Coordinates of C-alpha atoms in Angstrom, one line a residue:
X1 CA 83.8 95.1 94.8
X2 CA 86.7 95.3 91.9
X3 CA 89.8 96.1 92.9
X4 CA 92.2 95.5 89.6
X5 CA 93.4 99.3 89.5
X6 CA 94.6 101.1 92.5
X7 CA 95.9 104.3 91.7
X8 CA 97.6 106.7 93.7
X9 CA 97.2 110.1 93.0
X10 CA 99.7 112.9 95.5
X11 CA 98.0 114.2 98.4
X12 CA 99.2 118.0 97.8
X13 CA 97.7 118.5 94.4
X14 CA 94.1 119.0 95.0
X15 CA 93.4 119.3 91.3
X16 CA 94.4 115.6 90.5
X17 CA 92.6 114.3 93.7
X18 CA 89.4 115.3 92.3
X19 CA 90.5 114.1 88.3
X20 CA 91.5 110.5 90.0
X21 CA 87.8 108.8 90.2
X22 CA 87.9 109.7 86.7
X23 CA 90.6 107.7 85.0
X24 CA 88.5 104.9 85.5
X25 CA 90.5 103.0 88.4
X26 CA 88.6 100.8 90.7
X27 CA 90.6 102.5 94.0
X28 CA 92.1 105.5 94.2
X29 CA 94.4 106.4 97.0
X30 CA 95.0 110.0 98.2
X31 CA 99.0 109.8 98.8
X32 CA 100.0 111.3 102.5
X33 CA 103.3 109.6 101.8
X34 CA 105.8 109.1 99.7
X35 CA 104.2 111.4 97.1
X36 CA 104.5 114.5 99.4
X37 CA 107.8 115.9 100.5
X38 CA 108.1 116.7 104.3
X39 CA 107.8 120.2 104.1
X40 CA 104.3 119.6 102.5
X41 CA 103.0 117.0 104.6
X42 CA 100.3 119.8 106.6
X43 CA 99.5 121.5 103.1
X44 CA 99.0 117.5 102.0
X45 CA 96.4 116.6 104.8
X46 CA 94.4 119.9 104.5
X47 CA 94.1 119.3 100.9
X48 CA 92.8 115.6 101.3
X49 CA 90.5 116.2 104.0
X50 CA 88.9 119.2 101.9
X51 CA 88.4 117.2 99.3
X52 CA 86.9 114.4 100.9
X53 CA 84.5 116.1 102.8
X54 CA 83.4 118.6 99.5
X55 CA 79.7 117.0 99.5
X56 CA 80.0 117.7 95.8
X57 CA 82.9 115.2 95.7
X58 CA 80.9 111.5 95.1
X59 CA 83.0 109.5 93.2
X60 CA 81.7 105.8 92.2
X61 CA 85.2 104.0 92.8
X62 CA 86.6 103.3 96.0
X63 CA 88.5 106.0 98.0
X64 CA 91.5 105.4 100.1
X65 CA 93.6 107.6 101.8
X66 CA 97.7 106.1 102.1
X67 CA 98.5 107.5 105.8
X68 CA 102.2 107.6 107.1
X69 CA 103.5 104.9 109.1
X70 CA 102.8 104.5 112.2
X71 CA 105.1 106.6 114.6
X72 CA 105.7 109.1 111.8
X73 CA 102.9 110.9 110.8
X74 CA 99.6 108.5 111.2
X75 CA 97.9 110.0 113.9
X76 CA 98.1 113.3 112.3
X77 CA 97.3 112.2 109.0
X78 CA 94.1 110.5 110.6
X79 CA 93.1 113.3 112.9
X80 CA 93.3 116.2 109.7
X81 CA 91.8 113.8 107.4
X82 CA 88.6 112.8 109.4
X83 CA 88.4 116.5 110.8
X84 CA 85.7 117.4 108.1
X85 CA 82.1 116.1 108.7
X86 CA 81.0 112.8 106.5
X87 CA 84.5 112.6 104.9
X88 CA 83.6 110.2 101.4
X89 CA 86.3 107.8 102.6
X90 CA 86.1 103.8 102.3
X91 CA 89.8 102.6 103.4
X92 CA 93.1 103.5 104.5
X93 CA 96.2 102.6 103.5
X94 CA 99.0 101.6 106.0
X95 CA 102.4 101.7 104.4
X96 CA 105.4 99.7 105.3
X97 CA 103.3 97.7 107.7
X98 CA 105.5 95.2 110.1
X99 CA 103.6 93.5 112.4
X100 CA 99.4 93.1 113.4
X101 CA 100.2 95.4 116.2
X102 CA 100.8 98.4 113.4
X103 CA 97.5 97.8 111.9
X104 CA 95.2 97.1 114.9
X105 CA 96.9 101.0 116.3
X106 CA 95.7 102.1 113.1
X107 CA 92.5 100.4 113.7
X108 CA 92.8 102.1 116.7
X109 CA 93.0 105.7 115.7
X110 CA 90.1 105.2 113.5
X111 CA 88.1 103.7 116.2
X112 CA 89.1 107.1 118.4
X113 CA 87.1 109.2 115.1
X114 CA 84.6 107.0 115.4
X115 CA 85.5 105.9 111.7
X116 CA 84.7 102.7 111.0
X117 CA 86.7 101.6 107.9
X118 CA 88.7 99.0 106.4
X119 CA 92.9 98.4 106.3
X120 CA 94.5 98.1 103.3
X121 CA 98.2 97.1 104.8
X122 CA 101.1 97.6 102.6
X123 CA 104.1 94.8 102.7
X124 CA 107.3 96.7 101.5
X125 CA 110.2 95.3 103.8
X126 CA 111.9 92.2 105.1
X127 CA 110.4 92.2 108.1
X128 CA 106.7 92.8 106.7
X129 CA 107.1 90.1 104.7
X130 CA 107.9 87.4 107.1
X131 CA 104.8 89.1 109.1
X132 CA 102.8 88.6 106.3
X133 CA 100.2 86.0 107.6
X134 CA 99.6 87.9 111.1
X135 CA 99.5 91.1 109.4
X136 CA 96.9 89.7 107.2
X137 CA 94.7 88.2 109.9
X138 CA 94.5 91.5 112.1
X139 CA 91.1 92.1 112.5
X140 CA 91.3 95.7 110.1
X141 CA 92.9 94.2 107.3
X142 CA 91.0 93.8 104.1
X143 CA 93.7 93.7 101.8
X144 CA 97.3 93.4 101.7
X145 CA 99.4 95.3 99.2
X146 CA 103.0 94.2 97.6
X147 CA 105.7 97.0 98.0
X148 CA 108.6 95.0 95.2
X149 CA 110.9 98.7 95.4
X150 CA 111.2 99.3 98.9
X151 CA 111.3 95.7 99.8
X152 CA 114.4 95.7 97.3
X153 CA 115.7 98.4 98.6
X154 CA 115.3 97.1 102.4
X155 CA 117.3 94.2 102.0
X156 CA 119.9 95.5 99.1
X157 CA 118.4 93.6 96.0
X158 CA 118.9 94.9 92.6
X159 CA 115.4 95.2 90.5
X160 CA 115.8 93.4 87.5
X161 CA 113.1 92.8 84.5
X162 CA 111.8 89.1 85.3
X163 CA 111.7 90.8 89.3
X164 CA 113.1 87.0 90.2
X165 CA 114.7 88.7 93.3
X166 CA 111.5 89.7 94.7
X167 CA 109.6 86.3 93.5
X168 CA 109.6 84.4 96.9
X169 CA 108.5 87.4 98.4
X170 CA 105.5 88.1 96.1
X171 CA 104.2 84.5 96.2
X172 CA 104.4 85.1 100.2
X173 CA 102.4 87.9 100.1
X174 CA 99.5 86.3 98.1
X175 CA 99.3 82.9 100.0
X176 CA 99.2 85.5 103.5
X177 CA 96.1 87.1 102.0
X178 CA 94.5 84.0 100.5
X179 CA 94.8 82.3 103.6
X180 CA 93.2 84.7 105.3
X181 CA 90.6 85.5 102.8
X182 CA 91.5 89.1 101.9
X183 CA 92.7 91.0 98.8
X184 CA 96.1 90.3 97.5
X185 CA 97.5 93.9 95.3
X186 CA 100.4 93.9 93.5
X187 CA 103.2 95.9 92.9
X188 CA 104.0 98.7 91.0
X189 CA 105.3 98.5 87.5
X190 CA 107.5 102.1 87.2
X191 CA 108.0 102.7 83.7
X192 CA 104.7 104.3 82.4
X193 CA 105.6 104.3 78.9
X194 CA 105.9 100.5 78.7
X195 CA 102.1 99.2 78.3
X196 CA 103.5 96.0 76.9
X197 CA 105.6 94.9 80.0
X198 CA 102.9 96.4 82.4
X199 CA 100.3 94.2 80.6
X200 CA 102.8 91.1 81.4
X201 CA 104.0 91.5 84.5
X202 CA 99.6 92.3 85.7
X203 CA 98.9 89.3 83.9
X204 CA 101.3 86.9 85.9
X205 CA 100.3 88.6 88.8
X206 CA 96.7 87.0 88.0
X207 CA 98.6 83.7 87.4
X208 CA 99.5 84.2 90.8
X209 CA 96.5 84.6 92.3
X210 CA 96.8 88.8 92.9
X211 CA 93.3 90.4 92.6
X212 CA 94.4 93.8 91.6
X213 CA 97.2 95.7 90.6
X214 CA 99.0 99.3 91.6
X215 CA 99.2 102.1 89.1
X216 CA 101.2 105.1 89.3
X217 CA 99.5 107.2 86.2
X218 CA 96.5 107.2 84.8
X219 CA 97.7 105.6 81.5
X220 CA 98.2 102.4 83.3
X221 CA 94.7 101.7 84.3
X222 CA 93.2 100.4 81.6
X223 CA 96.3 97.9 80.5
X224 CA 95.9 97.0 84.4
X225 CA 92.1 96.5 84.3
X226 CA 92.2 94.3 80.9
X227 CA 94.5 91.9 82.6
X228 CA 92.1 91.3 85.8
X229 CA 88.9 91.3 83.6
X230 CA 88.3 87.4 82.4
X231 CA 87.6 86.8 78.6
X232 CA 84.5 86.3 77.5
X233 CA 85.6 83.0 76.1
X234 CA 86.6 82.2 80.0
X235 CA 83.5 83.5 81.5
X236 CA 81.8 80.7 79.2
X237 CA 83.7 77.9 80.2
X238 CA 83.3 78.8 83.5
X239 CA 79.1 78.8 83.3
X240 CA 79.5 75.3 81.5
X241 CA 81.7 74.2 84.1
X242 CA 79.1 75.1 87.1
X243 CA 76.1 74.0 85.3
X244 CA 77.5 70.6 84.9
X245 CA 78.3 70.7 88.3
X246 CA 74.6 71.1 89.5
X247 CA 73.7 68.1 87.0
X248 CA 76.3 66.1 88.2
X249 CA 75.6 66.6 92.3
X250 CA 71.9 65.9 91.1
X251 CA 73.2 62.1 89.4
X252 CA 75.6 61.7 92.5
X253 CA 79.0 62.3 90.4
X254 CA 81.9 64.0 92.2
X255 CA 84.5 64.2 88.7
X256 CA 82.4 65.0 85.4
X257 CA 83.4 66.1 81.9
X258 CA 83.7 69.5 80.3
X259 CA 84.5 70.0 76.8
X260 CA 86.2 66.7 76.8
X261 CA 88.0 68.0 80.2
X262 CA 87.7 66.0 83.2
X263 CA 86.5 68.7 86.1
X264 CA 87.0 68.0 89.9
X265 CA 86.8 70.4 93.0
X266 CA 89.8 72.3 92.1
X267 CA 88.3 73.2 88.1
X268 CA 85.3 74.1 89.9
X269 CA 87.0 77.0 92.3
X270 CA 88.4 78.4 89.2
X271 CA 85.5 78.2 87.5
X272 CA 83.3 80.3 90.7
X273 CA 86.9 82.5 90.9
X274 CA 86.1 83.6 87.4
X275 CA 83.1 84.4 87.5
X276 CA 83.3 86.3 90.6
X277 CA 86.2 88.3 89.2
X278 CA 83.7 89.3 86.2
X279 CA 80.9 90.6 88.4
X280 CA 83.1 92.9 90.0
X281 CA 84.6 94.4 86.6
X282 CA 81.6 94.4 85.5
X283 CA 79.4 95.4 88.4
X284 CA 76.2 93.3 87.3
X285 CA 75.9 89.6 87.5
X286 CA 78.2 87.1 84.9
X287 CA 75.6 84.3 85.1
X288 CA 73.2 86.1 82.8

């Protein structure tokens, strides 16, 4: 499963929630959040859990719903939400998520609907960050999610362009999840009418070893999806790499060549990254 686009779309406009699986994102994520002011919040449930539970509604992207923290709305969020019969629901989102213990209660509350779905934890403060490895390896988490603005704000940093303040902190995130073998999404990028920066800021994310990316409008999705989708000319170097792998563990060699390229272990997990990365874009098989 693909997740290079995660797009949030506001929990109180019932119109856009249905238009969201449409734009061509692999997630989308009903907003409960910071989308919806407080005086909307019940208006913003109702709306979400009609929706997801409109038999008509069958979306073939993922579908998340971005609860509020824990302590400040969760429980009500997940008790509306999951009021409906079959709700089409996949994940949930847990925002500003500090410790394991915040995602295992959220675990929890799902457990008490008998809802048996997937955390998607969102790293957006100081403390969150240094909590990154613990928070990964609760036993809900399938994903943790950069929060670069209200980690910036959280500890007084001024956003810049090159987002060198938030580096250390981005890097973290993604060695928490690869360590513990879940999906690393990154940040926002906030200005929607720069495709060009959005494209080059995604595409170092890859370089970092991010899997997906979040978008805030629909026009960012495809930029976003591009950048997480291997070239073709990749996908064929990978398939040369692998198949002289199998001749080479077949004539006993450990290190063989590759377009005059030496190739060792670490050549050969790129090569299996990249074409894992374009199955899921792709949803059929890269080897063919």
């Amino acid at each position: 499963m693909a997740r290079r686009s995660v797009l949030f779309s506001p929990g109180d406009q019932p119109e856009l929630l249905r238009k969201a699986p449409e734009t061509g994102a692999d997630v989308v994520v009903f907003d409960l959040e910071d989308a919806v002011v407080p005086a909307r919040k019940t208006e913003a449930r109702t709306a979400v859990q009609s929706v997801l539970a409109d038999p008509n509604f069958d979306p073939d992207c993922e579908v998340c719903v971005r609860v509020n923290p824990i302590g400040a709305g969760a429980r009500d969020d997940v008790e509306t939400v999951l009021a409906g019969e079959n709700p089409r629901l996949d994940a949930v989102v847990l925002p500003k998520a500090r410790s394991a213990d915040e995602v295992t209660t959220l675990g929890r509350l799902l457990d008490e609907r008998a809802f048996d779905v997937p955390v998607l934890a969102l790293v957006e403060s100081a403390r969150g960050v240094l909590h990154a490895e613990e928070i990964a390896d609760a036993g809900p988490t399938d994903a943790l999610v950069f929060g670069a603005e209200d980690l910036a704000a959280d500890v007084g940093a001024t956003r810049t362009d090159d987002g060198i303040e938030v580096l250390h902190a981005r890097e973290q995130v993604v060695l928490a999840a690869g360590a513990a073998g879940v999906d690393a999404i990154d940040t926002v990028y906030t200005d929607i009418e720069d495709t060009e920066g959005l494209t080059e800021e995604t595409e170092f994310a890859a370089q970092l070893g991010y899997d997906g990316k979040l978008a805030i409008h629909p026009s960012q999705v495809d930029p976003i999806n591009d950048a997480f989708t291997p070239a073709a000319e990749d996908v064929e170097w990978a398939k040369r790499v692998l198949d002289a792998q199998e001749e080479a563990d077949e004539a006993g060699h450990g290190v063989y060549r590759v377009d005059g390229e030496m190739v060792d272990a670490p050549l050969v997990a790129q090569a299996e990254r990249i074409l894992e990365r374009a199955r899921a874009a792709d949803g059929g098989d890269a080897d063919e």
